[in-house]
XYZ file of C-alpha atoms in Angstrom:
403
model
C 20.702 12.602 -33.670
C 22.714 15.641 -33.068
C 25.503 15.338 -30.172
C 24.441 11.786 -29.594
C 26.467 8.710 -28.901
C 25.448 5.234 -29.735
C 26.172 1.693 -29.076
C 24.665 -1.514 -30.928
C 21.729 -2.671 -29.364
C 23.105 -6.309 -28.947
C 26.121 -4.637 -26.997
C 23.679 -2.782 -24.870
C 21.752 -5.857 -24.150
C 24.939 -7.847 -23.167
C 25.948 -5.178 -20.718
C 22.629 -5.655 -18.804
C 22.921 -9.380 -19.020
C 26.440 -9.345 -17.596
C 25.595 -6.789 -14.787
C 22.608 -8.863 -14.052
C 24.581 -12.033 -13.837
C 27.405 -10.277 -11.580
C 24.646 -8.875 -9.153
C 22.644 -12.303 -8.851
C 26.018 -14.070 -7.959
C 26.874 -11.234 -5.494
C 23.631 -11.438 -4.014
C 24.011 -15.186 -3.390
C 27.289 -14.733 -1.880
C 25.935 -11.933 0.375
C 23.279 -14.147 1.646
C 25.913 -16.607 3.206
C 28.447 -13.635 4.276
C 26.205 -10.726 5.615
C 24.547 -10.883 8.978
C 20.942 -11.591 8.336
C 19.915 -9.859 11.576
C 21.094 -6.362 10.106
C 20.626 -6.957 6.302
C 17.432 -9.073 6.652
C 16.505 -10.134 2.880
C 18.748 -7.417 1.095
C 21.007 -10.117 -0.675
C 17.774 -11.618 -2.238
C 16.628 -8.135 -3.609
C 20.008 -7.771 -5.190
C 19.401 -11.325 -6.744
C 16.023 -10.079 -7.795
C 17.425 -6.964 -9.438
C 20.020 -9.040 -11.125
C 17.320 -11.378 -12.572
C 15.407 -8.417 -13.835
C 18.480 -6.874 -15.489
C 19.075 -10.217 -17.106
C 15.575 -10.376 -18.406
C 15.774 -6.865 -19.766
C 18.671 -7.772 -21.555
C 17.248 -10.925 -23.278
C 14.079 -8.719 -24.224
C 16.399 -6.313 -25.883
C 17.865 -9.077 -27.938
C 14.611 -10.875 -28.783
C 12.892 -7.880 -29.792
C 15.864 -6.144 -31.507
C 14.662 -6.738 -35.000
C 11.582 -4.516 -34.113
C 13.678 -2.011 -32.566
C 16.502 0.386 -33.826
C 19.765 -1.436 -34.175
C 21.515 1.320 -32.271
C 20.881 2.689 -28.817
C 21.304 6.403 -28.859
C 22.456 8.497 -25.666
C 22.228 12.331 -25.480
C 21.382 15.166 -23.207
C 17.848 15.126 -24.845
C 17.314 11.531 -24.374
C 18.629 11.937 -20.656
C 16.247 14.676 -20.055
C 13.229 12.638 -21.559
C 14.090 9.798 -19.356
C 14.292 11.912 -16.176
C 10.987 13.396 -17.099
C 9.084 10.243 -18.025
C 10.302 8.394 -14.892
C 10.639 11.300 -12.347
C 7.928 9.682 -9.976
C 9.652 6.329 -10.190
C 13.048 7.594 -9.524
C 11.797 9.725 -6.591
C 10.261 6.609 -5.099
C 13.403 4.665 -5.456
C 15.327 7.476 -3.443
C 12.251 7.351 -0.810
C 12.632 3.458 -0.561
C 16.420 3.708 -0.134
C 15.851 6.425 2.743
C 13.293 4.276 4.317
C 15.629 1.233 4.322
C 18.298 3.302 5.896
C 15.931 4.499 8.599
C 14.262 1.212 9.198
C 16.341 -1.850 8.008
C 13.310 -4.150 8.386
C 11.675 -2.804 5.436
C 14.201 -4.922 3.414
C 12.024 -8.103 3.781
C 10.373 -10.177 1.282
C 7.312 -10.190 3.437
C 7.142 -6.477 3.235
C 6.898 -7.022 -0.438
C 4.171 -9.415 -0.073
C 2.204 -7.180 2.207
C 2.555 -4.286 -0.341
C 1.229 -6.582 -3.164
C -1.595 -7.645 -0.883
C -2.731 -4.226 -0.201
C -2.261 -3.177 -3.824
C -4.386 -5.872 -5.265
C -7.923 -4.524 -4.666
C -6.770 -1.057 -5.288
C -5.492 -2.303 -8.760
C -8.736 -3.842 -9.747
C -10.441 -0.491 -8.945
C -7.953 1.577 -10.805
C -8.300 -0.797 -13.884
C -11.959 -0.176 -13.711
C -11.715 3.663 -13.499
C -9.067 3.903 -16.306
C -11.550 3.402 -18.967
C -13.341 6.760 -18.072
C -9.862 8.575 -17.914
C -8.955 7.069 -21.361
C -12.021 8.901 -22.800
C -11.021 12.176 -21.048
C -13.727 11.594 -18.411
C -13.763 10.460 -14.796
C -15.718 8.420 -12.298
C -16.518 9.799 -8.914
C -19.040 6.941 -8.266
C -16.269 4.200 -8.010
C -15.706 4.358 -4.195
C -19.415 4.189 -3.212
C -19.964 1.258 -5.461
C -17.072 -0.469 -3.743
C -19.087 0.202 -0.557
C -22.207 -0.947 -2.046
C -20.785 -4.347 -3.365
C -19.324 -4.939 0.173
C -22.652 -4.286 2.133
C -24.743 -6.154 -0.305
C -22.473 -9.193 -0.431
C -21.800 -9.384 3.184
C -25.446 -8.932 4.244
C -26.263 -12.258 2.817
C -23.167 -14.255 3.766
C -23.245 -14.074 7.600
C -22.915 -17.371 9.712
C -26.205 -18.842 10.886
C -25.142 -18.518 14.525
C -24.288 -14.747 14.527
C -26.554 -12.840 16.707
C -27.054 -9.774 14.673
C -27.881 -11.291 11.088
C -28.932 -9.040 8.400
C -31.539 -11.315 7.223
C -32.352 -13.560 10.430
C -34.459 -16.123 8.429
C -32.295 -16.225 5.185
C -31.106 -19.641 4.492
C -27.346 -20.386 3.846
C -26.949 -19.359 0.047
C -24.063 -20.667 -2.204
C -21.429 -18.285 -1.889
C -21.563 -16.932 -5.549
C -25.072 -15.789 -5.425
C -24.615 -12.791 -3.093
C -21.443 -11.904 -4.992
C -23.339 -11.958 -8.328
C -26.093 -9.826 -6.753
C -23.620 -7.302 -5.419
C -21.764 -6.841 -8.799
C -25.022 -6.629 -10.803
C -26.196 -4.009 -8.303
C -23.107 -1.968 -9.234
C -23.404 -2.809 -12.892
C -26.952 -1.049 -12.735
C -25.547 2.196 -11.513
C -22.822 1.707 -14.233
C -25.287 1.605 -16.819
C -26.930 4.764 -15.392
C -23.479 6.442 -15.615
C -22.995 5.490 -19.199
C -26.587 6.377 -20.080
C -26.268 9.884 -18.812
C -22.916 10.500 -20.439
C -23.793 8.856 -23.881
C -27.328 9.729 -24.163
C -27.075 13.467 -23.061
C -23.490 14.098 -23.619
C -23.352 14.917 -19.731
C -19.789 15.470 -18.507
C -18.682 12.402 -16.552
C -17.851 14.384 -13.661
C -21.408 15.706 -13.146
C -22.899 12.416 -14.257
C -20.866 10.282 -11.938
C -20.926 12.919 -8.937
C -24.927 12.546 -9.269
C -24.815 8.868 -9.236
C -22.303 8.765 -6.392
C -24.698 10.588 -4.064
C -27.572 8.243 -5.145
C -25.477 5.241 -4.581
C -24.364 6.353 -1.091
C -28.031 7.161 -0.072
C -29.272 3.851 -1.371
C -26.715 1.848 0.351
C -27.232 3.800 3.531
C -30.939 3.049 3.294
C -30.246 -0.433 2.860
C -27.576 -0.747 5.466
C -30.093 0.942 7.972
C -32.826 -1.614 7.553
C -34.051 -3.499 10.602
C -32.774 -5.534 12.366
C -29.351 -4.108 11.327
C -29.957 -0.582 11.855
C -26.713 0.712 10.548
C -24.652 -1.725 12.599
C -21.248 -2.749 11.188
C -21.986 -6.196 9.447
C -19.856 -8.927 11.062
C -20.103 -12.631 11.432
C -18.952 -13.245 7.788
C -18.958 -16.944 6.563
C -15.458 -18.480 6.210
C -15.961 -19.543 2.757
C -16.549 -15.984 1.871
C -13.723 -14.559 3.953
C -11.392 -17.251 2.321
C -11.664 -15.172 -1.042
C -9.680 -12.501 0.652
C -7.552 -13.909 3.475
C -6.353 -17.344 1.908
C -2.481 -17.604 1.738
C -0.948 -19.552 -1.123
C 2.025 -21.459 -0.005
C 1.613 -19.959 3.420
C 2.691 -16.412 2.407
C 1.168 -14.990 -0.814
C -2.439 -13.513 -0.565
C -4.983 -14.988 -2.720
C -5.599 -11.466 -3.785
C -2.511 -11.366 -5.692
C -3.113 -13.778 -8.413
C -6.794 -12.528 -8.518
C -5.464 -9.192 -9.413
C -2.978 -10.581 -11.867
C -5.751 -12.280 -13.662
C -8.038 -9.050 -13.972
C -4.792 -7.034 -14.995
C -4.192 -9.524 -17.986
C -7.829 -9.308 -18.786
C -7.888 -5.657 -18.942
C -4.790 -5.463 -21.083
C -6.113 -8.175 -23.458
C -9.422 -5.939 -23.701
C -7.455 -2.641 -24.218
C -5.052 -3.839 -26.622
C -6.652 -6.865 -28.549
C -10.219 -6.095 -28.979
C -12.107 -3.755 -31.021
C -13.758 -2.185 -28.107
C -10.540 -1.243 -26.590
C -9.340 0.383 -29.933
C -12.520 2.196 -29.797
C -11.840 3.531 -26.144
C -8.517 5.037 -27.227
C -10.190 6.417 -30.403
C -12.748 8.298 -28.630
C -10.216 9.490 -26.178
C -7.903 10.701 -28.763
C -10.531 12.509 -30.988
C -14.029 11.829 -30.388
C -15.157 13.573 -33.617
C -12.662 11.511 -35.702
C -13.795 8.397 -33.840
C -17.427 9.138 -35.146
C -16.327 9.849 -38.616
C -14.485 6.385 -38.547
C -17.557 4.475 -37.618
C -17.035 4.065 -33.970
C -20.480 3.599 -32.172
C -19.686 6.121 -29.431
C -23.002 5.574 -27.498
C -22.412 1.785 -27.369
C -18.819 2.141 -26.264
C -19.490 4.745 -23.477
C -22.235 2.509 -22.223
C -19.830 -0.442 -22.145
C -17.024 1.506 -20.651
C -19.080 2.398 -17.536
C -20.762 -0.797 -17.112
C -17.392 -2.505 -17.374
C -15.983 -0.071 -14.974
C -18.787 -0.767 -12.411
C -18.221 -4.560 -12.762
C -14.498 -3.925 -11.646
C -15.528 -1.841 -8.695
C -18.104 -4.529 -7.576
C -15.348 -7.164 -7.822
C -13.003 -4.819 -5.684
C -15.696 -4.244 -3.441
C -16.474 -7.941 -2.769
C -12.792 -8.685 -2.394
C -12.269 -5.827 0.149
C -15.194 -7.072 2.086
C -13.813 -10.622 2.242
C -10.405 -9.364 3.099
C -11.736 -7.462 6.027
C -14.491 -10.008 6.914
C -16.897 -7.077 7.306
C -18.646 -3.951 5.796
C -20.298 -0.637 6.531
C -21.948 1.809 4.083
C -18.652 4.047 4.438
C -16.572 1.266 2.752
C -14.861 2.631 -0.207
C -14.903 6.201 0.761
C -12.312 7.975 -1.196
C -11.185 5.068 -3.145
C -11.974 6.850 -6.357
C -9.542 9.629 -5.766
C -6.579 7.112 -4.849
C -7.586 5.274 -8.231
C -7.378 8.301 -10.228
C -4.332 9.661 -8.852
C -2.767 6.216 -9.314
C -3.636 6.137 -12.832
C -2.295 9.607 -13.502
C 0.952 8.786 -11.804
C 1.098 5.670 -13.944
C 0.866 7.741 -17.034
C -2.830 7.813 -17.929
C -3.196 11.280 -19.532
C -6.334 13.354 -18.326
C -6.642 14.583 -21.742
C -7.614 11.147 -22.858
C -6.485 8.712 -25.283
C -3.056 7.878 -23.605
C -2.550 5.338 -21.030
C -1.155 1.550 -20.520
C -1.967 -1.141 -18.257
C 1.554 -1.474 -17.154
C 1.670 2.224 -16.170
C -1.453 1.667 -13.987
C 0.044 -1.365 -12.095
C 3.290 0.943 -11.323
C 1.037 3.983 -10.297
C -0.818 1.769 -7.841
C 2.265 0.224 -6.589
C 4.022 3.569 -6.130
C 1.022 4.833 -3.913
C 0.991 1.746 -1.966
C 4.855 1.682 -1.367
C 4.479 5.342 -0.295
C 1.636 4.851 2.133
C 3.099 1.493 3.475
C 6.727 2.772 3.834
C 5.835 6.097 5.508
C 3.645 3.977 7.995
C 6.511 1.561 8.500
C 8.662 4.413 9.724
C 6.078 6.114 11.806
C 5.353 9.281 9.779
C 2.120 11.026 10.805
C -1.020 10.362 8.599
C -1.209 14.177 8.271
C 2.387 14.168 6.644
C 1.343 11.281 4.408
C -1.521 13.270 3.068
C 0.613 16.179 2.226
C 3.334 13.996 0.484
C 0.662 12.102 -1.517
C -0.836 15.628 -2.678
C 2.612 16.657 -3.764
C 3.177 13.457 -5.701
C -0.413 13.819 -7.631
C 0.341 17.606 -8.352
C 3.961 16.711 -9.773
C 2.534 14.012 -11.763
C -0.354 16.061 -13.457
C 2.286 18.788 -13.990
C 4.538 16.355 -15.780
C 1.671 14.982 -17.654
C 0.332 18.440 -18.947
C 3.990 19.432 -19.879
C 4.336 16.392 -22.023
C 0.754 16.940 -23.686
C 1.843 20.560 -24.359
C 5.212 19.590 -25.936
C 3.197 17.146 -28.258
């Protein structure tokens, strides 16, 4: 590589391990020396950064036999790094600014709150990524979230609640209404897939039509007497526990649930024939057909699996808030698409990773939570989110043109 400097990968890894150990030790020392009322949990964040650096260094050593034995540094690699991580670096700067403005942001509880808020959004984003990977989209995601929320909560109210959706309905096992809600979403997901796969309808049009149908059907159901469009409340504790339980007294149960689905989707995309077919269709549909990929079956499964994820997200969101209306989930699809794009999922299809989606969701949640934390107007928050989306898409398109 011209005009590039290099160091052995083991030396590169050793530097990270050494720096990580130093940071971890400094963090522990700072926890005893610094004033906790002013620095809050900053020392433990330093410890966390140190541990992350050590893990990265160990990873470089363990994977060294699969990687280049030399690590190269040049103007080109630096430019590529800045381009590929521009959003992450901007987020880091924003977090530092927020911490200076409001030191209370440097608390472990803030991190836990961000993870909690990210959980259901991540599940929805993991569902919508399948449509994006085949160069499509899914505008019906948010309305499916609302449908799942309304259907599940309508059958899971306490017997003593005055305004029950079904006054004479017996107390059902909690899993039955949840399954019914998810199946309702999957029916509309199958419709999405059929329109796209059978008639080669563009996913934007197909899911737009389905979005309108879902909202209409959900609103009709929500308006049924005796409910008559009243917000659904009086939710049973065994259902709300799915979204409100705290593990070890601090960690929301939604976090491990989101981790489970993240691992499951990673496995599907990376270790199954279906996942490889998704990337193949997104990369080059004609080539995928020639190589024997069943495009109709794959597209059907994509939208059905996506709708399953939306249903799960809607049920968990209803459990977290202990209620629902027919407007639940409004706009969730745009946030999910934006998070995927910011996380590196290409709008041209065939490119995207689960890790990138996780980072994209966290980026948007940190931005929203952080700006609210320091009292920034919601209008300015929308402007900032719009700028981030535009920059992320511009970076994505520039990388695609270079390739």
